[in-house]
PDB file of C-alpha atoms in Angstrom:
ATOM      1  CA  MET H   1     127.250  52.029  55.026  1.00 74.00           C
ATOM      2  CA  ALA H   2     126.585  48.536  55.722  1.00 87.00           C
ATOM      3  CA  ALA H   3     130.672  48.160  56.615  1.00 90.00           C
ATOM      4  CA  SER H   4     130.713  51.110  58.668  1.00 92.00           C
ATOM      5  CA  ILE H   5     127.745  48.927  60.662  1.00 94.00           C
ATOM      6  CA  VAL H   6     129.643  45.926  60.502  1.00 95.00           C
ATOM      7  CA  SER H   7     132.946  47.586  61.920  1.00 95.00           C
ATOM      8  CA  ILE H   8     131.411  49.173  64.571  1.00 94.00           C
ATOM      9  CA  VAL H   9     129.365  46.223  66.257  1.00 95.00           C
ATOM     10  CA  VAL H  10     132.463  43.891  65.501  1.00 96.00           C
ATOM     11  CA  ALA H  11     134.907  46.401  67.100  1.00 96.00           C
ATOM     12  CA  THR H  12     132.561  46.912  70.236  1.00 94.00           C
ATOM     13  CA  ILE H  13     132.423  43.058  70.760  1.00 95.00           C
ATOM     14  CA  ALA H  14     135.852  41.986  70.036  1.00 96.00           C
ATOM     15  CA  GLY H  15     137.084  45.764  72.492  1.00 95.00           C
ATOM     16  CA  ILE H  16     134.501  44.192  75.175  1.00 94.00           C
ATOM     17  CA  ALA H  17     135.901  40.758  74.901  1.00 95.00           C
ATOM     18  CA  GLN H  18     139.418  41.295  75.182  1.00 95.00           C
ATOM     19  CA  LEU H  19     138.845  42.894  78.662  1.00 92.00           C
ATOM     20  CA  SER H  20     136.962  39.246  79.167  1.00 89.00           C
ATOM     21  CA  GLY H  21     137.906  37.465  82.220  1.00 87.00           C
ATOM     22  CA  ASN H  22     137.143  34.373  80.219  1.00 93.00           C
ATOM     23  CA  ARG H  23     140.455  33.508  78.998  1.00 94.00           C
ATOM     24  CA  LEU H  24     139.514  31.735  76.235  1.00 96.00           C
ATOM     25  CA  VAL H  25     136.854  34.794  74.574  1.00 96.00           C
ATOM     26  CA  ARG H  26     139.863  37.255  75.445  1.00 96.00           C
ATOM     27  CA  TRP H  27     142.260  35.186  73.060  1.00 97.00           C
ATOM     28  CA  ILE H  28     139.958  34.988  70.456  1.00 97.00           C
ATOM     29  CA  ALA H  29     139.000  38.460  70.445  1.00 96.00           C
ATOM     30  CA  ILE H  30     143.114  39.056  70.706  1.00 96.00           C
ATOM     31  CA  GLY H  31     143.799  36.697  67.536  1.00 96.00           C
ATOM     32  CA  TYR H  32     141.305  38.371  65.712  1.00 96.00           C
ATOM     33  CA  VAL H  33     142.408  41.719  66.252  1.00 96.00           C
ATOM     34  CA  GLU H  34     146.066  40.450  65.407  1.00 96.00           C
ATOM     35  CA  VAL H  35     145.588  38.996  62.156  1.00 96.00           C
ATOM     36  CA  PHE H  36     143.498  41.779  60.814  1.00 96.00           C
ATOM     37  CA  ARG H  37     145.806  44.191  61.598  1.00 93.00           C
ATOM     38  CA  GLY H  38     148.763  42.283  60.912  1.00 94.00           C
ATOM     39  CA  THR H  39     147.454  41.695  57.500  1.00 94.00           C
ATOM     40  CA  SER H  40     146.808  43.708  54.301  1.00 93.00           C
ATOM     41  CA  LEU H  41     143.603  44.824  53.534  1.00 93.00           C
ATOM     42  CA  LEU H  42     144.034  43.983  49.763  1.00 92.00           C
ATOM     43  CA  VAL H  43     145.000  40.486  50.636  1.00 94.00           C
ATOM     44  CA  GLN H  44     142.014  40.214  52.987  1.00 95.00           C
ATOM     45  CA  LEU H  45     139.755  41.147  49.927  1.00 93.00           C
ATOM     46  CA  PHE H  46     141.425  38.604  47.828  1.00 93.00           C
ATOM     47  CA  TRP H  47     141.358  35.773  50.501  1.00 94.00           C
ATOM     48  CA  LEU H  48     137.517  35.883  50.942  1.00 94.00           C
ATOM     49  CA  PHE H  49     136.795  36.350  47.089  1.00 93.00           C
ATOM     50  CA  PHE H  50     139.228  34.215  45.275  1.00 93.00           C
ATOM     51  CA  VAL H  51     140.443  31.493  47.755  1.00 94.00           C
ATOM     52  CA  LEU H  52     137.185  30.840  50.070  1.00 93.00           C
ATOM     53  CA  PRO H  53     135.651  29.716  47.096  1.00 93.00           C
ATOM     54  CA  ASN H  54     138.175  26.412  47.175  1.00 93.00           C
ATOM     55  CA  PHE H  55     137.035  25.879  50.285  1.00 93.00           C
ATOM     56  CA  GLY H  56     133.507  25.679  49.027  1.00 93.00           C
ATOM     57  CA  ILE H  57     132.522  28.906  50.269  1.00 92.00           C
ATOM     58  CA  LYS H  58     131.687  31.325  47.663  1.00 92.00           C
ATOM     59  CA  LEU H  59     129.989  35.122  48.607  1.00 91.00           C
ATOM     60  CA  ASN H  60     129.237  37.639  46.002  1.00 91.00           C
ATOM     61  CA  ALA H  61     131.516  40.644  46.119  1.00 90.00           C
ATOM     62  CA  PHE H  62     129.355  42.847  47.766  1.00 90.00           C
ATOM     63  CA  ILE H  63     129.063  40.818  50.538  1.00 94.00           C
ATOM     64  CA  VAL H  64     133.022  40.282  50.350  1.00 93.00           C
ATOM     65  CA  ALA H  65     133.464  44.488  50.408  1.00 93.00           C
ATOM     66  CA  ILE H  66     131.445  44.302  53.518  1.00 94.00           C
ATOM     67  CA  LEU H  67     133.239  41.858  55.304  1.00 95.00           C
ATOM     68  CA  ALA H  68     136.263  42.506  54.712  1.00 95.00           C
ATOM     69  CA  LEU H  69     136.041  46.481  55.027  1.00 95.00           C
ATOM     70  CA  GLY H  70     134.038  45.817  58.430  1.00 96.00           C
ATOM     71  CA  LEU H  71     136.613  42.941  60.073  1.00 96.00           C
ATOM     72  CA  ASN H  72     139.703  45.375  58.890  1.00 96.00           C
ATOM     73  CA  ASN H  73     138.370  48.363  60.108  1.00 96.00           C
ATOM     74  CA  GLY H  74     137.104  46.598  63.214  1.00 96.00           C
ATOM     75  CA  ALA H  75     140.104  45.270  64.611  1.00 96.00           C
ATOM     76  CA  TYR H  76     141.986  49.027  64.656  1.00 96.00           C
ATOM     77  CA  GLY H  77     138.735  50.107  66.286  1.00 95.00           C
ATOM     78  CA  SER H  78     138.472  47.427  68.589  1.00 96.00           C
ATOM     79  CA  GLU H  79     141.321  48.840  70.056  1.00 95.00           C
ATOM     80  CA  VAL H  80     139.688  52.125  70.399  1.00 95.00           C
ATOM     81  CA  VAL H  81     136.790  50.420  72.316  1.00 95.00           C
ATOM     82  CA  ARG H  82     139.217  48.982  74.820  1.00 94.00           C
ATOM     83  CA  GLY H  83     141.147  51.785  75.314  1.00 93.00           C
ATOM     84  CA  SER H  84     138.600  53.844  76.066  1.00 93.00           C
ATOM     85  CA  ILE H  85     136.941  51.439  78.405  1.00 92.00           C
ATOM     86  CA  VAL H  86     140.319  50.770  80.301  1.00 91.00           C
ATOM     87  CA  ALA H  87     140.428  54.946  80.695  1.00 90.00           C
ATOM     88  CA  ILE H  88     137.222  54.727  82.750  1.00 89.00           C
ATOM     89  CA  PRO H  89     138.126  55.929  86.543  1.00 88.00           C
ATOM     90  CA  ARG H  90     138.251  52.269  88.497  1.00 87.00           C
ATOM     91  CA  SER H  91     135.953  54.135  91.269  1.00 88.00           C
ATOM     92  CA  GLN H  92     133.229  54.077  88.458  1.00 86.00           C
ATOM     93  CA  ILE H  93     132.955  50.749  87.881  1.00 84.00           C
ATOM     94  CA  GLU H  94     133.752  49.998  91.491  1.00 87.00           C
ATOM     95  CA  ALA H  95     130.857  52.340  92.370  1.00 88.00           C
ATOM     96  CA  ALA H  96     128.496  50.094  90.066  1.00 86.00           C
ATOM     97  CA  ILE H  97     130.379  46.812  91.919  1.00 87.00           C
ATOM     98  CA  ALA H  98     128.786  48.327  95.092  1.00 89.00           C
ATOM     99  CA  LEU H  99     125.485  49.380  93.693  1.00 88.00           C
ATOM    100  CA  ASN H 100     124.764  45.285  93.393  1.00 88.00           C
ATOM    101  CA  MET H 101     125.089  46.051  89.151  1.00 88.00           C
ATOM    102  CA  PRO H 102     125.490  42.872  87.663  1.00 89.00           C
ATOM    103  CA  PRO H 103     128.228  43.224  84.726  1.00 86.00           C
ATOM    104  CA  ALA H 104     126.245  43.416  81.428  1.00 86.00           C
ATOM    105  CA  LEU H 105     123.943  46.644  83.107  1.00 89.00           C
ATOM    106  CA  ARG H 106     127.294  48.212  84.222  1.00 88.00           C
ATOM    107  CA  MET H 107     128.575  48.240  81.062  1.00 87.00           C
ATOM    108  CA  ARG H 108     125.270  49.592  79.657  1.00 87.00           C
ATOM    109  CA  ARG H 109     124.584  51.823  81.650  1.00 87.00           C
ATOM    110  CA  ILE H 110     128.162  52.806  83.386  1.00 86.00           C
ATOM    111  CA  ILE H 111     131.188  52.152  81.553  1.00 89.00           C
ATOM    112  CA  LEU H 112     130.253  52.393  77.082  1.00 87.00           C
ATOM    113  CA  PRO H 113     128.013  55.685  77.890  1.00 86.00           C
ATOM    114  CA  GLN H 114     131.619  57.250  79.172  1.00 86.00           C
ATOM    115  CA  ALA H 115     133.836  55.632  76.952  1.00 89.00           C
ATOM    116  CA  LEU H 116     131.907  56.814  74.185  1.00 86.00           C
ATOM    117  CA  MET H 117     133.415  60.609  74.875  1.00 86.00           C
ATOM    118  CA  THR H 118     136.947  58.690  74.247  1.00 88.00           C
ATOM    119  CA  MET H 119     135.536  56.704  71.311  1.00 91.00           C
ATOM    120  CA  LEU H 120     134.035  59.371  69.116  1.00 88.00           C
ATOM    121  CA  LEU H 121     136.724  61.333  67.323  1.00 89.00           C
ATOM    122  CA  PRO H 122     139.037  58.268  66.919  1.00 92.00           C
ATOM    123  CA  TRP H 123     136.440  56.751  65.111  1.00 92.00           C
ATOM    124  CA  GLY H 124     135.267  59.490  63.103  1.00 91.00           C
ATOM    125  CA  ASN H 125     139.395  59.009  61.792  1.00 92.00           C
ATOM    126  CA  LEU H 126     138.313  55.552  60.822  1.00 93.00           C
ATOM    127  CA  LEU H 127     135.723  55.367  59.345  1.00 93.00           C
ATOM    128  CA  ILE H 128     137.455  57.786  57.023  1.00 93.00           C
ATOM    129  CA  ILE H 129     140.060  55.449  56.841  1.00 91.00           C
ATOM    130  CA  LEU H 130     136.950  53.066  55.666  1.00 92.00           C
ATOM    131  CA  LEU H 131     136.181  55.148  53.287  1.00 90.00           C
ATOM    132  CA  LYS H 132     139.276  55.463  51.762  1.00 89.00           C
ATOM    133  CA  GLY H 133     139.622  51.974  51.920  1.00 88.00           C
ATOM    134  CA  THR H 134     136.293  51.361  49.630  1.00 86.00           C
ATOM    135  CA  ALA H 135     138.633  52.498  46.893  1.00 85.00           C
ATOM    136  CA  LEU H 136     140.179  48.583  47.386  1.00 86.00           C
ATOM    137  CA  VAL H 137     136.864  47.149  46.484  1.00 86.00           C
ATOM    138  CA  SER H 138     137.133  47.690  42.565  1.00 82.00           C
ATOM    139  CA  LEU H 139     139.903  45.086  42.380  1.00 80.00           C
ATOM    140  CA  ILE H 140     136.990  42.596  42.977  1.00 81.00           C
ATOM    141  CA  THR H 141     134.273  43.774  40.355  1.00 74.00           C
ATOM    142  CA  ILE H 142     132.500  46.150  42.845  1.00 76.00           C
ATOM    143  CA  GLN H 143     131.551  49.400  41.110  1.00 77.00           C
ATOM    144  CA  ASP H 144     132.489  51.659  43.420  1.00 79.00           C
ATOM    145  CA  LEU H 145     133.823  55.239  42.738  1.00 79.00           C
ATOM    146  CA  ALA H 146     137.354  54.495  41.615  1.00 82.00           C
ATOM    147  CA  PHE H 147     135.909  51.581  39.414  1.00 80.00           C
ATOM    148  CA  GLN H 148     133.828  54.138  37.393  1.00 85.00           C
ATOM    149  CA  THR H 149     136.769  56.622  37.423  1.00 85.00           C
ATOM    150  CA  TYR H 150     138.750  53.856  35.997  1.00 82.00           C
ATOM    151  CA  ASN H 151     136.305  52.942  32.645  1.00 83.00           C
ATOM    152  CA  LEU H 152     135.372  56.470  32.497  1.00 89.00           C
ATOM    153  CA  ASN H 153     139.058  57.271  31.905  1.00 84.00           C
ATOM    154  CA  VAL H 154     139.538  54.439  29.898  1.00 85.00           C
ATOM    155  CA  LEU H 155     136.408  55.098  27.453  1.00 87.00           C
ATOM    156  CA  THR H 156     137.798  58.853  27.227  1.00 88.00           C
ATOM    157  CA  PHE H 157     141.756  59.775  28.454  1.00 86.00           C
ATOM    158  CA  GLN H 158     140.193  62.725  30.798  1.00 87.00           C
ATOM    159  CA  THR H 159     142.699  61.481  33.267  1.00 88.00           C
ATOM    160  CA  LEU H 160     143.443  64.794  34.504  1.00 90.00           C
ATOM    161  CA  GLN H 161     139.671  65.717  35.239  1.00 89.00           C
ATOM    162  CA  LEU H 162     138.535  62.516  36.222  1.00 90.00           C
ATOM    163  CA  TYR H 163     140.676  61.545  38.417  1.00 90.00           C
ATOM    164  CA  GLY H 164     140.711  65.378  40.228  1.00 93.00           C
ATOM    165  CA  LEU H 165     136.881  64.770  40.376  1.00 91.00           C
ATOM    166  CA  SER H 166     137.193  61.784  42.391  1.00 89.00           C
ATOM    167  CA  LEU H 167     139.815  63.221  44.401  1.00 90.00           C
ATOM    168  CA  VAL H 168     137.633  65.872  45.129  1.00 92.00           C
ATOM    169  CA  LEU H 169     134.236  63.506  45.658  1.00 91.00           C
ATOM    170  CA  TYR H 170     136.243  61.651  48.008  1.00 90.00           C
ATOM    171  CA  PHE H 171     137.614  64.634  50.112  1.00 93.00           C
ATOM    172  CA  VAL H 172     133.899  65.883  50.270  1.00 93.00           C
ATOM    173  CA  MET H 173     133.008  62.556  51.648  1.00 90.00           C
ATOM    174  CA  ALA H 174     135.648  62.638  53.952  1.00 91.00           C
ATOM    175  CA  GLN H 175     134.714  66.034  55.081  1.00 93.00           C
ATOM    176  CA  GLY H 176     131.030  65.134  55.962  1.00 92.00           C
ATOM    177  CA  ILE H 177     132.080  62.071  57.907  1.00 91.00           C
ATOM    178  CA  ALA H 178     134.183  64.515  60.296  1.00 92.00           C
ATOM    179  CA  LEU H 179     131.546  66.568  60.398  1.00 93.00           C
ATOM    180  CA  VAL H 180     129.170  64.556  61.128  1.00 92.00           C
ATOM    181  CA  ILE H 181     131.108  62.853  64.072  1.00 90.00           C
ATOM    182  CA  ARG H 182     132.443  66.679  65.527  1.00 90.00           C
ATOM    183  CA  ALA H 183     128.510  67.127  65.880  1.00 90.00           C
ATOM    184  CA  LEU H 184     127.999  64.074  67.417  1.00 88.00           C
ATOM    185  CA  TYR H 185     130.836  64.383  69.666  1.00 87.00           C
ATOM    186  CA  ARG H 186     129.517  68.569  71.023  1.00 86.00           C
ATOM    187  CA  ARG H 187     125.799  66.229  71.395  1.00 85.00           C
ATOM    188  CA  VAL H 188     127.169  63.934  73.819  1.00 79.00           C
ATOM    189  CA  SER H 189     129.935  65.590  75.454  1.00 77.00           C
ATOM    190  CA  HIS H 190     126.958  68.673  75.819  1.00 72.00           C
ATOM    191  CA  GLY H 191     124.739  65.891  77.113  1.00 64.00           C
ATOM    192  CA  ILE H 192     127.252  64.244  79.670  1.00 61.00           C
ATOM    193  CA  THR H 193     127.788  67.820  81.203  1.00 55.00           C
ATOM    194  CA  ARG H 194     124.326  68.012  81.524  1.00 56.00           C
ATOM    195  CA  GLY H 195     123.674  64.604  83.264  1.00 52.00           C
ATOM    196  CA  ALA H 196     122.046  62.829  80.151  1.00 47.00           C
ATOM    197  CA  PHE H 197     123.096  59.597  81.061  1.00 45.00           C
TER     198      PHE H 197
END
């Protein structure tokens, strides 16, 4: 849950920053996206957990898991945000400029509410990918579902039953996310057609 919040916040900031008129802000955002999309989540987890302590920065495993999952997923999500904003018809932005709306208000009142429709379904996919990525955090001692399954298997040797159950649980959680996103999409699309925004 915490990693998904970090992911959404980071993705929104990085997606908007990639469209910034400030060259430094834009390049920092692009650099972040390229680094986190271009490297493995597993390597990122290991870097934060095993390498950072060499520089005097020691984070507990739970914080590392949240940061790695959130930053990795946020990099992919930022492209969803950026693409959704770019897809807004130019006429909408020009109308907001004609009304003398400042850029921040334009983004909050005109652009993001419309972009949300385009973002929702791809975000559902990214949240499911994030869920599946949590299996890797067992490698840095987090006692998640994959970690518990492994430990129980070592004790009982019930490999088929335990990993079968683990598979079903991941599937059920992924379907839960998909159902919530679809319901949210229907609600938002209904609100837009009725002029709720």
